[in-house]
mmCIF file of C-alpha atoms in Angstrom:
data_model
loop_
_atom_site.group_PDB
_atom_site.id
_atom_site.type_symbol
_atom_site.label_atom_id
_atom_site.label_comp_id
_atom_site.label_asym_id
_atom_site.label_seq_id
_atom_site.Cartn_x
_atom_site.Cartn_y
_atom_site.Cartn_z
ATOM 1 C CA MET A 1 0.000 0.000 0.000
ATOM 2 C CA ILE A 2 1.309 3.481 -0.861
ATOM 3 C CA SER A 3 1.290 6.370 1.556
ATOM 4 C CA VAL A 4 -1.163 9.272 1.494
ATOM 5 C CA GLU A 5 1.657 11.571 0.381
ATOM 6 C CA GLU A 6 2.550 9.290 -2.530
ATOM 7 C CA ALA A 7 -1.078 8.981 -3.597
ATOM 8 C CA THR A 8 -1.512 12.748 -3.461
ATOM 9 C CA ALA A 9 1.608 13.269 -5.577
ATOM 10 C CA ILE A 10 0.373 10.793 -8.201
ATOM 11 C CA ILE A 11 -3.044 12.472 -8.365
ATOM 12 C CA LEU A 12 -1.556 15.968 -8.697
ATOM 13 C CA ALA A 13 0.921 14.815 -11.358
ATOM 14 C CA ASN A 14 -1.945 13.525 -13.485
ATOM 15 C CA ALA A 15 -4.485 16.242 -12.761
ATOM 16 C CA ALA A 16 -5.913 17.973 -15.802
ATOM 17 C CA VAL A 17 -5.467 21.737 -16.184
ATOM 18 C CA LEU A 18 -8.821 23.343 -15.552
ATOM 19 C CA LYS A 19 -10.370 25.372 -18.337
ATOM 20 C CA LYS A 20 -11.280 29.008 -17.763
ATOM 21 C CA ARG A 21 -14.439 30.841 -18.716
ATOM 22 C CA SER A 22 -15.804 34.333 -18.341
ATOM 23 C CA VAL A 23 -19.054 34.799 -16.431
ATOM 24 C CA PRO A 24 -21.117 37.905 -15.621
ATOM 25 C CA LEU A 25 -20.455 39.259 -12.141
ATOM 26 C CA GLU A 26 -24.024 38.319 -11.173
ATOM 27 C CA GLU A 27 -23.151 34.641 -11.789
ATOM 28 C CA ALA A 28 -19.730 34.639 -10.113
ATOM 29 C CA LEU A 29 -20.905 33.735 -6.594
ATOM 30 C CA GLY A 30 -19.559 30.329 -5.587
ATOM 31 C CA GLN A 31 -17.164 30.163 -8.547
ATOM 32 C CA THR A 32 -13.370 29.910 -8.267
ATOM 33 C CA LEU A 33 -11.471 32.963 -9.463
ATOM 34 C CA ALA A 34 -9.021 32.386 -12.330
ATOM 35 C CA GLU A 35 -7.399 35.831 -12.614
ATOM 36 C CA VAL A 36 -5.512 38.378 -10.539
ATOM 37 C CA ILE A 37 -7.642 41.317 -9.423
ATOM 38 C CA GLU A 38 -5.895 44.640 -8.792
ATOM 39 C CA ALA A 39 -7.170 47.933 -7.431
ATOM 40 C CA ASP A 40 -8.012 50.192 -10.370
ATOM 41 C CA ARG A 41 -7.570 53.255 -8.121
ATOM 42 C CA ASP A 42 -6.844 54.084 -4.504
ATOM 43 C CA PHE A 43 -9.361 52.817 -1.930
ATOM 44 C CA PRO A 44 -10.835 54.975 -0.651
ATOM 45 C CA PRO A 45 -10.190 57.203 -3.690
ATOM 46 C CA PHE A 46 -10.211 60.385 -1.564
ATOM 47 C CA ASP A 47 -9.947 61.461 2.065
ATOM 48 C CA ARG A 48 -13.437 60.535 3.273
ATOM 49 C CA ALA A 49 -15.447 61.663 6.277
ATOM 50 C CA THR A 50 -16.493 58.864 8.621
ATOM 51 C CA MET A 51 -18.850 60.979 10.760
ATOM 52 C CA ASP A 52 -21.498 63.657 10.280
ATOM 53 C CA GLY A 53 -20.370 66.955 11.805
ATOM 54 C CA ILE A 54 -18.037 69.784 10.885
ATOM 55 C CA ALA A 55 -14.674 69.789 9.133
ATOM 56 C CA LEU A 56 -12.148 72.351 10.338
ATOM 57 C CA SER A 57 -8.483 73.205 10.572
ATOM 58 C CA TYR A 58 -6.690 71.421 13.397
ATOM 59 C CA ASP A 59 -4.281 74.345 13.685
ATOM 60 C CA ALA A 60 -7.204 76.731 14.195
ATOM 61 C CA PHE A 61 -8.492 74.584 17.067
ATOM 62 C CA GLN A 62 -4.989 74.386 18.551
ATOM 63 C CA SER A 63 -4.761 78.188 18.455
ATOM 64 C CA GLY A 64 -7.674 78.312 20.916
ATOM 65 C CA ILE A 65 -10.668 78.885 18.630
ATOM 66 C CA ARG A 66 -13.750 77.016 19.867
ATOM 67 C CA THR A 67 -16.500 78.832 17.947
ATOM 68 C CA PHE A 68 -16.564 78.304 14.188
ATOM 69 C CA PRO A 69 -19.010 79.918 11.724
ATOM 70 C CA ILE A 70 -20.282 77.330 9.235
ATOM 71 C CA GLU A 71 -19.084 78.468 5.842
ATOM 72 C CA SER A 72 -20.757 75.830 3.616
ATOM 73 C CA VAL A 73 -21.921 72.221 3.445
ATOM 74 C CA GLN A 74 -19.929 69.304 2.011
ATOM 75 C CA ALA A 75 -22.316 66.517 1.046
ATOM 76 C CA ALA A 76 -21.482 62.982 -0.072
ATOM 77 C CA GLY A 77 -21.400 62.652 -3.833
ATOM 78 C CA GLU A 78 -20.320 66.251 -4.399
ATOM 79 C CA SER A 79 -16.885 67.363 -5.617
ATOM 80 C CA VAL A 80 -14.463 68.410 -2.922
ATOM 81 C CA GLY A 81 -14.960 71.913 -1.518
ATOM 82 C CA ASN A 82 -12.523 74.418 -0.080
ATOM 83 C CA LEU A 83 -12.381 76.141 3.309
ATOM 84 C CA ASN A 84 -11.961 79.837 2.495
ATOM 85 C CA ASN A 85 -11.348 81.056 6.040
ATOM 86 C CA SER A 86 -9.281 78.947 8.425
ATOM 87 C CA SER A 87 -11.251 80.207 11.427
ATOM 88 C CA HIS A 88 -14.485 78.903 9.879
ATOM 89 C CA CYS A 89 -15.694 75.347 9.361
ATOM 90 C CA ILE A 90 -17.667 73.322 6.826
ATOM 91 C CA GLU A 91 -20.613 71.125 7.740
ATOM 92 C CA ILE A 92 -19.908 67.637 6.409
ATOM 93 C CA MET A 93 -21.745 64.361 5.887
ATOM 94 C CA THR A 94 -20.470 60.801 6.283
ATOM 95 C CA GLY A 95 -18.875 59.587 3.063
ATOM 96 C CA ALA A 96 -18.193 63.086 1.741
ATOM 97 C CA PRO A 97 -14.716 64.168 0.583
ATOM 98 C CA VAL A 98 -12.828 66.133 3.216
ATOM 99 C CA PRO A 99 -12.650 69.794 2.096
ATOM 100 C CA ILE A 100 -9.315 71.347 1.208
ATOM 101 C CA GLY A 101 -7.985 73.331 4.164
ATOM 102 C CA THR A 102 -9.523 71.016 6.774
ATOM 103 C CA ASP A 103 -7.888 68.084 8.492
ATOM 104 C CA CYS A 104 -10.147 66.935 11.315
ATOM 105 C CA ILE A 105 -13.857 66.296 11.778
ATOM 106 C CA ILE A 106 -15.864 66.982 14.926
ATOM 107 C CA PRO A 107 -19.077 64.908 15.132
ATOM 108 C CA TYR A 108 -22.438 66.531 15.882
ATOM 109 C CA GLU A 109 -22.478 64.840 19.293
ATOM 110 C CA GLN A 110 -19.587 67.078 20.371
ATOM 111 C CA LEU A 111 -21.082 70.319 19.047
ATOM 112 C CA ARG A 112 -23.737 72.883 19.746
ATOM 113 C CA ILE A 113 -24.940 74.604 16.557
ATOM 114 C CA THR A 114 -26.981 77.813 16.710
ATOM 115 C CA ASN A 115 -27.700 80.100 13.758
ATOM 116 C CA ARG A 116 -24.985 78.408 11.675
ATOM 117 C CA ILE A 117 -22.388 78.892 14.407
ATOM 118 C CA ALA A 118 -20.741 75.709 15.747
ATOM 119 C CA ASP A 119 -19.450 75.707 19.323
ATOM 120 C CA ILE A 120 -17.124 72.804 20.113
ATOM 121 C CA GLU A 121 -17.852 71.156 23.462
ATOM 122 C CA VAL A 122 -14.724 69.012 23.777
ATOM 123 C CA THR A 123 -11.330 70.135 25.017
ATOM 124 C CA SER A 124 -9.123 68.191 22.619
ATOM 125 C CA VAL A 125 -9.148 66.869 19.069
ATOM 126 C CA ASP A 126 -6.619 64.977 16.970
ATOM 127 C CA ARG A 127 -5.365 65.889 13.542
ATOM 128 C CA GLY A 128 -6.968 63.511 11.047
ATOM 129 C CA GLN A 129 -9.669 62.267 13.397
ATOM 130 C CA ASN A 130 -12.774 60.769 11.778
ATOM 131 C CA ILE A 131 -11.103 60.803 8.363
ATOM 132 C CA HIS A 132 -10.599 57.659 6.285
ATOM 133 C CA ARG A 133 -7.447 58.551 4.357
ATOM 134 C CA GLN A 134 -7.089 58.043 0.619
ATOM 135 C CA GLY A 135 -5.441 54.713 -0.170
ATOM 136 C CA ASN A 136 -5.712 53.468 3.404
ATOM 137 C CA ASP A 137 -7.411 50.215 2.311
ATOM 138 C CA ALA A 138 -5.512 49.686 -0.958
ATOM 139 C CA ARG A 139 -3.331 51.569 -3.418
ATOM 140 C CA GLN A 140 -3.899 51.669 -7.166
ATOM 141 C CA GLY A 141 -2.344 48.563 -8.720
ATOM 142 C CA GLU A 142 -2.267 46.664 -5.431
ATOM 143 C CA LYS A 143 -3.181 42.975 -5.730
ATOM 144 C CA LEU A 144 -6.557 42.352 -4.089
ATOM 145 C CA LEU A 145 -7.506 38.803 -5.135
ATOM 146 C CA THR A 146 -5.532 35.886 -6.571
ATOM 147 C CA PRO A 147 -6.491 32.864 -8.703
ATOM 148 C CA GLY A 148 -7.985 30.062 -6.654
ATOM 149 C CA THR A 149 -10.046 32.370 -4.452
ATOM 150 C CA LEU A 150 -13.565 31.068 -3.836
ATOM 151 C CA ILE A 151 -15.904 33.949 -4.652
ATOM 152 C CA SER A 152 -18.166 34.755 -1.709
ATOM 153 C CA PRO A 153 -20.480 37.778 -1.325
ATOM 154 C CA ALA A 154 -17.494 39.748 0.028
ATOM 155 C CA GLU A 155 -15.485 39.054 -3.147
ATOM 156 C CA VAL A 156 -18.497 39.957 -5.301
ATOM 157 C CA ALA A 157 -18.593 43.371 -3.601
ATOM 158 C CA LEU A 158 -14.857 43.844 -4.149
ATOM 159 C CA LEU A 159 -15.126 42.853 -7.827
ATOM 160 C CA ALA A 160 -17.935 45.358 -8.269
ATOM 161 C CA SER A 161 -15.874 48.078 -6.592
ATOM 162 C CA VAL A 162 -13.113 47.684 -9.207
ATOM 163 C CA GLY A 163 -15.608 47.695 -12.075
ATOM 164 C CA LYS A 164 -15.514 44.006 -13.038
ATOM 165 C CA THR A 165 -18.676 43.251 -15.000
ATOM 166 C CA GLU A 166 -17.185 39.978 -16.300
ATOM 167 C CA VAL A 167 -15.060 37.638 -14.180
ATOM 168 C CA LEU A 168 -12.664 34.908 -15.305
ATOM 169 C CA VAL A 169 -13.307 31.702 -13.344
ATOM 170 C CA TYR A 170 -12.205 28.081 -13.473
ATOM 171 C CA GLU A 171 -14.590 25.663 -15.129
ATOM 172 C CA LEU A 172 -14.742 22.702 -12.775
ATOM 173 C CA PRO A 173 -14.866 19.246 -14.420
ATOM 174 C CA LYS A 174 -17.720 16.826 -13.938
ATOM 175 C CA ALA A 175 -16.791 14.418 -11.155
ATOM 176 C CA ALA A 176 -17.653 10.758 -10.724
ATOM 177 C CA ILE A 177 -18.379 9.892 -7.100
ATOM 178 C CA ILE A 178 -18.039 6.160 -6.601
ATOM 179 C CA SER A 179 -19.109 4.323 -3.486
ATOM 180 C CA THR A 180 -17.987 0.762 -2.819
ATOM 181 C CA GLY A 181 -19.159 -2.020 -0.546
ATOM 182 C CA ASN A 182 -21.832 -4.694 -0.455
ATOM 183 C CA GLU A 183 -23.189 -3.235 2.771
ATOM 184 C CA LEU A 184 -24.400 -0.061 1.027
ATOM 185 C CA VAL A 185 -27.928 0.366 -0.341
ATOM 186 C CA ASP A 186 -29.677 3.254 -2.110
ATOM 187 C CA ILE A 187 -31.191 5.852 0.190
ATOM 188 C CA ASP A 188 -34.734 5.062 -0.987
ATOM 189 C CA GLN A 189 -34.373 1.445 0.159
ATOM 190 C CA GLN A 190 -35.003 -0.045 3.579
ATOM 191 C CA PRO A 191 -31.655 -1.426 4.754
ATOM 192 C CA MET A 192 -31.360 -4.867 6.300
ATOM 193 C CA PRO A 193 -29.839 -5.084 9.795
ATOM 194 C CA HIS A 194 -26.385 -5.602 8.236
ATOM 195 C CA GLN A 195 -26.684 -2.751 5.705
ATOM 196 C CA VAL A 196 -26.479 1.069 5.664
ATOM 197 C CA ARG A 197 -27.629 3.720 3.184
ATOM 198 C CA LYS A 198 -25.170 5.490 0.849
ATOM 199 C CA SER A 199 -25.071 8.763 2.799
ATOM 200 C CA ASN A 200 -21.410 9.603 2.166
ATOM 201 C CA SER A 201 -21.939 9.780 -1.593
ATOM 202 C CA TYR A 202 -24.511 12.524 -1.160
ATOM 203 C CA ALA A 203 -22.322 14.412 1.297
ATOM 204 C CA LEU A 204 -19.446 14.400 -1.199
ATOM 205 C CA GLN A 205 -21.775 15.413 -4.013
ATOM 206 C CA ALA A 206 -23.087 18.332 -1.963
ATOM 207 C CA ALA A 207 -19.535 19.446 -1.128
ATOM 208 C CA TRP A 208 -18.551 19.334 -4.812
ATOM 209 C CA THR A 209 -21.709 21.193 -5.819
ATOM 210 C CA SER A 210 -20.929 23.900 -3.244
ATOM 211 C CA LEU A 211 -17.683 24.535 -5.148
ATOM 212 C CA GLY A 212 -19.570 24.984 -8.405
ATOM 213 C CA GLY A 213 -18.980 21.509 -9.830
ATOM 214 C CA THR A 214 -21.325 18.905 -11.271
ATOM 215 C CA SER A 215 -21.184 15.184 -10.560
ATOM 216 C CA ALA A 216 -22.732 11.769 -11.066
ATOM 217 C CA LEU A 217 -23.087 9.000 -8.488
ATOM 218 C CA PHE A 218 -21.928 5.410 -9.099
ATOM 219 C CA HIS A 219 -21.577 2.298 -6.972
ATOM 220 C CA LEU A 220 -19.309 -0.747 -7.154
ATOM 221 C CA ASP A 221 -19.848 -3.917 -5.170
ATOM 222 C CA ASP A 222 -16.949 -5.580 -3.399
#
């Protein structure tokens, strides 16, 4: 009898090279990726606010200013704005680009706003707080996924974020699942006291199907 390691080596040496095919992103779930996926731009692609509140200059706060007139509003989905007066602030929404001239965000919970004047109610802030910096998750050209990755909902979201409408995947071969043994009977039969149903065949078939493959069941007697 050969060892498990020897058997594995023989199987791998004779394994067929899997074909590749392109599928729409909507059909990629559960498939095995067959290409390298790289970031097509920085992620996030801009300095992004992570809280609703006001964006202001850290240096202005450090100089002792605690009352900031609201100069404008920076909403998500709008092009980046500019702070015209460093002693002012810009009201900002979560997901919006951080305005030029600002480098920290104070959330509404730490403010009192009256007549478009924001009074800060905390004694300290940090430069860059509540800002998700450009490229913090990935840089343009950075490798995000590699061949052999099983595509789950998380990978589908990532593929969509880099603009992949078509995805190259491996085409799994049809497998033959063969059970052996005179003690095994079909699952629709009533086994005798010395027999059992062929449950393992269906477990293996389900596992193969979960990987995107197709299969057929066979049985050999001893």
